[in-house]
Amino acid sequence: MLITCPYCGPRDVIEFTYQGDGNRQRPQPSSQDLDAWNAYVYDRLNPAGDHNEIWQHSGGCRAHLRVVRNTLTHEISSSGFARGDHKAARHRLETKS
Amino acid sequence: MVERQSPLEPEFHPGSHGNFEHGVEIILSETRPGSILQLAAWPGEEKRLMSSIYKVAGLALPDGAGGGVADGVKAAFGFAPGKFTVVDEAEGLASAFAGVITPNIGTVTDLSHGRTAIRIAGPKAEWVLAKFFAIDFALPAFPVGAGRSTTHHDVFAQIQRTGADQFDIYVFRSFARSFWKALCHASEEVGYEVQ
Ligand SMILES: [Zn+2]
């Protein structure tokens, strides 16, 4: 499996660390909305298909990336820097499904 | 200045080794730069950091990911978004940058004692490095001056191409001897010389 880092180019998956589901929305630290916290910690879409994910290029430039990976085929259909771009990726996936 | 000890010393054996009857195709050496710095720009300050590198070191960095330049004495390359490695044969580069890279531009980290610089040169340099790192070493994909961040067995390495068949590899000082030994073993089958 290759992930294309927007800085380094295509690299083997061994250079990357999975940082979790990219669909999670963390409540404000001061939030007392237990349902929101519960959803952040436990609720997952678990799709059979395209999935928003956060990966870190830990064995390269160390940037955090948002990646759309197909959970059936491991095909990476998009990747970009997580900084400032994370919500855009989620929006793309929501409009697609 | 105090003479800096090389971490490679117990395994550093000048001369020809391995299968060199048909000629030496790899030359390994330690470049021992006096200064190895990591410079990082805050988001949006990349251009100002690059012009600071030009101001202090006289190195004009090309735009683009992994872009770099080496003049034989000093070298610089991008290794991550907004981050650059800058190297000088002489000591004291960190204090030269400290006054120019102000806190609103970014940060200066002196890694001179934390990294070891190993040079691999020769017609088989690409071929030997391809045994270690899963990146494209061909000249069109990895031009002279450019830098790459990658790993060898989970150990981080930065590589700058400083010639058509020459690469400088920056590894953690604590891992340098083990990496050096591996590099020697990998070079045995083509014949190598340690200088
Ligand atoms: Zn990267």
Coordinates of C-alpha atoms and ligand atoms in Angstrom, one line a residue:
Chain A
M1 CA 0.0 0.0 0.0
L2 CA 1.4 3.4 -1.0
I3 CA 0.3 6.7 0.4
T4 CA 1.1 9.9 -1.5
C5 CA 2.4 12.5 1.0
P6 CA 1.7 16.0 -0.4
Y7 CA 5.3 16.9 0.6
C8 CA 7.3 13.7 0.0
G9 CA 5.4 12.0 -2.8
P10 CA 4.3 8.3 -2.9
R11 CA 5.8 6.3 0.0
D12 CA 5.4 2.9 1.4
V13 CA 2.8 2.5 4.2
I14 CA 5.6 1.5 6.7
E15 CA 6.6 5.1 6.8
F16 CA 3.1 6.2 8.1
T17 CA 1.3 5.9 11.4
Y18 CA -2.5 5.7 11.6
Q19 CA -3.9 8.4 13.7
G20 CA -7.5 7.4 13.7
D21 CA -10.9 8.1 12.2
G22 CA -10.9 11.4 10.4
N23 CA -14.7 11.8 10.8
R24 CA -14.6 12.4 14.6
Q25 CA -15.4 15.8 15.8
R26 CA -13.9 16.7 19.1
P27 CA -16.2 18.7 21.4
Q28 CA -14.8 21.9 22.9
P29 CA -12.6 20.9 25.9
S30 CA -15.1 22.6 28.3
S31 CA -18.1 21.0 26.8
Q32 CA -20.4 19.0 29.1
D33 CA -22.5 17.5 26.3
L34 CA -22.1 13.9 27.2
D35 CA -23.7 12.7 24.0
A36 CA -21.2 14.7 22.0
W37 CA -18.3 13.2 24.0
N38 CA -19.8 9.7 23.7
A39 CA -20.0 10.2 19.9
Y40 CA -16.5 11.4 19.7
V41 CA -15.1 8.5 21.6
Y42 CA -17.3 5.6 20.4
D43 CA -19.4 6.4 17.3
R44 CA -17.8 5.2 14.1
L45 CA -19.2 5.1 10.6
N46 CA -17.3 1.8 9.8
P47 CA -18.0 2.1 6.1
A48 CA -17.3 -0.7 3.6
G49 CA -15.7 1.7 1.1
D50 CA -14.2 5.2 1.2
H51 CA -13.2 6.2 4.7
N52 CA -11.8 9.5 6.0
E53 CA -8.6 8.9 8.0
I54 CA -5.8 10.8 9.7
W55 CA -2.3 9.5 9.1
Q56 CA 1.0 10.9 10.1
H57 CA 4.0 10.6 7.8
S58 CA 6.0 9.7 10.9
G59 CA 8.9 8.1 9.0
G60 CA 9.3 11.1 6.6
C61 CA 8.3 14.7 6.9
R62 CA 6.2 14.0 10.0
A63 CA 3.2 16.0 8.7
H64 CA -0.3 14.9 9.6
L65 CA -2.4 14.0 6.6
R66 CA -6.0 13.5 5.8
V67 CA -6.4 10.5 3.7
V68 CA -9.4 8.8 2.0
R69 CA -8.8 5.1 2.0
N70 CA -11.2 2.4 0.6
T71 CA -11.6 -0.1 3.4
L72 CA -12.3 -2.9 0.9
T73 CA -9.5 -2.3 -1.6
H74 CA -7.0 -0.1 0.4
E75 CA -7.1 2.2 -2.6
I76 CA -6.1 5.8 -1.5
S77 CA -8.3 8.1 -3.5
S78 CA -7.1 11.4 -1.9
S79 CA -4.5 12.7 0.5
G80 CA -3.5 16.1 1.7
F81 CA -2.3 18.0 4.7
A82 CA -4.6 17.7 7.7
R83 CA -3.9 21.3 8.7
G84 CA -6.9 23.4 7.6
D85 CA -8.0 20.8 5.1
H86 CA -9.6 18.2 7.4
K87 CA -13.2 19.5 7.2
A88 CA -13.0 19.8 3.4
A89 CA -12.3 16.1 3.1
R90 CA -15.2 15.2 5.4
H91 CA -17.5 17.4 3.3
R92 CA -16.4 15.7 0.1
L93 CA -17.2 12.3 1.6
E94 CA -20.6 13.4 2.9
T95 CA -21.7 14.8 -0.4
K96 CA -20.5 11.7 -2.2
S97 CA -22.4 9.1 -0.2
Chain B
M1 CA 37.4 24.3 19.9
V2 CA 37.4 20.8 21.4
E3 CA 38.0 18.0 18.9
R4 CA 34.7 16.1 18.4
Q5 CA 34.9 12.4 18.6
S6 CA 33.4 10.3 15.8
P7 CA 30.8 7.7 16.8
L8 CA 32.0 5.6 13.9
E9 CA 35.6 5.3 15.1
P10 CA 35.6 1.7 16.3
E11 CA 34.2 0.6 12.9
F12 CA 35.9 3.1 10.7
H13 CA 38.6 1.3 8.7
P14 CA 40.2 3.4 5.9
G15 CA 41.2 1.4 2.8
S16 CA 39.5 -0.9 0.3
H17 CA 37.1 -3.6 1.4
G18 CA 34.8 -6.3 0.0
N19 CA 34.8 -7.4 -3.5
F20 CA 37.2 -4.7 -5.0
E21 CA 39.3 -6.9 -7.3
H22 CA 37.4 -5.4 -10.3
G23 CA 37.7 -1.9 -8.9
V24 CA 36.1 0.2 -6.1
E25 CA 32.5 1.2 -7.0
I26 CA 31.6 2.9 -3.6
I27 CA 33.4 5.4 -1.5
L28 CA 32.3 5.9 2.1
S29 CA 33.4 8.7 4.3
E30 CA 32.2 10.8 7.2
T31 CA 31.9 14.5 6.3
R32 CA 32.0 15.7 10.0
P33 CA 30.4 19.1 9.5
G34 CA 30.9 21.6 12.3
S35 CA 27.3 22.8 12.2
I36 CA 24.1 20.9 11.5
L37 CA 20.9 22.9 12.1
Q38 CA 17.2 22.4 11.8
L39 CA 15.3 25.6 10.9
A40 CA 11.5 25.7 11.1
A41 CA 9.2 28.4 9.9
W42 CA 5.8 29.1 11.4
P43 CA 3.0 28.7 8.8
G44 CA 3.2 31.6 6.3
E45 CA 6.8 32.5 7.3
E46 CA 8.5 30.0 4.9
K47 CA 9.7 32.7 2.4
R48 CA 11.2 34.8 5.2
L49 CA 13.0 31.8 6.6
M50 CA 14.4 30.9 3.1
S51 CA 15.6 34.5 2.6
S52 CA 17.2 34.3 6.1
I53 CA 19.1 31.2 4.9
Y54 CA 20.3 33.2 1.9
K55 CA 21.3 36.1 4.1
V56 CA 23.3 34.0 6.6
A57 CA 24.6 31.1 4.5
G58 CA 24.5 32.5 1.0
L59 CA 22.5 29.5 -0.2
A60 CA 19.5 30.2 -2.5
L61 CA 17.0 27.5 -2.0
P62 CA 14.8 26.5 -4.9
D63 CA 11.0 26.5 -4.3
G64 CA 9.3 23.2 -3.9
A65 CA 9.2 20.2 -1.6
G66 CA 12.6 18.8 -0.8
G67 CA 14.4 21.5 -2.7
G68 CA 18.0 22.1 -1.8
V69 CA 21.5 23.3 -2.7
A70 CA 25.0 22.4 -1.8
D71 CA 28.2 24.4 -2.5
G72 CA 30.8 22.0 -1.1
V73 CA 31.2 23.9 2.2
K74 CA 27.6 24.7 3.1
A75 CA 24.4 22.8 2.2
A76 CA 20.7 23.3 2.8
F77 CA 17.5 21.3 1.9
G78 CA 13.9 21.2 2.8
F79 CA 12.9 18.0 4.7
A80 CA 9.3 18.8 5.7
P81 CA 6.8 21.6 5.1
G82 CA 8.5 24.8 6.3
K83 CA 11.5 22.9 7.7
F84 CA 15.1 22.9 6.5
T85 CA 18.4 21.3 7.4
V86 CA 21.3 23.7 7.0
V87 CA 24.9 22.4 7.3
D88 CA 28.3 24.1 7.4
E89 CA 31.8 22.8 7.6
A90 CA 32.5 25.4 10.2
E91 CA 31.1 25.6 13.7
G92 CA 29.0 28.5 14.9
L93 CA 26.2 28.5 12.4
A94 CA 23.5 28.4 15.1
S95 CA 24.7 31.7 16.6
A96 CA 24.8 33.3 13.1
F97 CA 21.1 32.3 12.6
A98 CA 20.0 33.1 16.1
G99 CA 20.0 36.9 15.5
V100 CA 18.3 36.6 12.1
I101 CA 15.5 34.1 12.6
T102 CA 13.5 36.0 15.1
P103 CA 10.8 34.3 17.2
N104 CA 8.1 35.5 14.8
I105 CA 9.7 33.8 11.8
G106 CA 10.5 30.4 13.3
T107 CA 12.9 28.4 15.3
V108 CA 16.6 27.3 15.2
T109 CA 17.6 24.0 16.6
D110 CA 21.3 23.1 16.8
L111 CA 21.7 19.4 16.0
S112 CA 25.5 19.6 15.4
H113 CA 26.2 17.0 18.1
G114 CA 23.0 15.0 17.5
R115 CA 23.5 13.9 13.9
T116 CA 26.3 12.2 12.0
A117 CA 26.8 12.9 8.3
I118 CA 27.9 9.9 6.2
R119 CA 28.8 10.4 2.5
I120 CA 28.3 7.6 -0.1
A121 CA 29.7 8.2 -3.5
G122 CA 30.5 6.3 -6.6
P123 CA 28.8 4.7 -9.6
K124 CA 26.9 2.2 -7.4
A125 CA 25.7 4.7 -4.8
E126 CA 22.1 4.7 -6.0
W127 CA 22.2 1.0 -6.2
V128 CA 23.4 0.5 -2.6
L129 CA 21.0 3.1 -1.2
A130 CA 18.1 1.4 -2.9
K131 CA 18.8 -1.6 -0.7
F132 CA 18.1 0.5 2.4
F133 CA 15.4 3.0 1.5
A134 CA 12.1 2.6 -0.4
I135 CA 12.5 5.8 -2.4
D136 CA 13.4 6.6 -6.0
F137 CA 17.1 7.5 -6.2
A138 CA 17.2 8.0 -10.0
L139 CA 18.5 11.4 -11.0
P140 CA 15.3 12.8 -12.6
A141 CA 13.3 11.9 -9.5
F142 CA 15.9 12.9 -7.0
P143 CA 17.9 15.8 -8.5
V144 CA 21.3 17.2 -7.3
G145 CA 20.8 19.3 -4.2
A146 CA 17.4 17.9 -3.2
G147 CA 16.7 16.3 0.2
R148 CA 14.5 13.5 1.3
S149 CA 13.2 12.3 4.7
T150 CA 12.8 8.6 5.1
T151 CA 13.5 5.7 7.3
H152 CA 15.7 2.6 7.4
H153 CA 14.3 -0.1 9.7
D154 CA 12.2 2.6 11.5
V155 CA 15.3 4.7 12.1
F156 CA 14.9 8.2 10.7
A157 CA 17.4 9.4 8.0
Q158 CA 17.7 12.6 5.9
I159 CA 19.4 12.2 2.6
Q160 CA 20.7 15.0 0.3
R161 CA 22.0 14.4 -3.1
T162 CA 25.2 16.4 -3.4
G163 CA 26.4 15.1 -6.7
A164 CA 25.2 12.9 -9.7
D165 CA 26.5 9.9 -7.8
Q166 CA 27.0 11.3 -4.3
F167 CA 24.6 11.4 -1.3
D168 CA 25.0 12.8 2.2
I169 CA 23.0 10.9 4.8
Y170 CA 22.2 12.4 8.2
V171 CA 21.4 9.9 10.9
F172 CA 21.0 10.0 14.7
R173 CA 24.5 10.0 16.2
S174 CA 23.4 7.1 18.5
F175 CA 22.5 5.0 15.5
A176 CA 25.3 6.1 13.3
R177 CA 27.7 3.3 14.0
S178 CA 25.1 0.6 13.4
F179 CA 24.0 2.3 10.2
W180 CA 27.6 2.7 9.1
K181 CA 28.2 -1.0 9.6
A182 CA 25.1 -1.9 7.6
L183 CA 26.2 0.5 4.8
C184 CA 29.7 -1.2 4.7
H185 CA 28.1 -4.7 4.5
A186 CA 25.7 -3.5 1.7
S187 CA 28.7 -2.1 -0.2
E188 CA 30.8 -5.3 0.1
E189 CA 29.6 -7.0 -3.1
V190 CA 30.6 -4.1 -5.4
G191 CA 33.8 -3.2 -3.5
Y192 CA 34.1 -0.1 -1.4
E193 CA 36.8 2.2 -0.1
V194 CA 36.6 4.1 3.2
Q195 CA 38.3 7.5 3.1
Ligands
ZN1 ZN 5.9 13.4 4.0

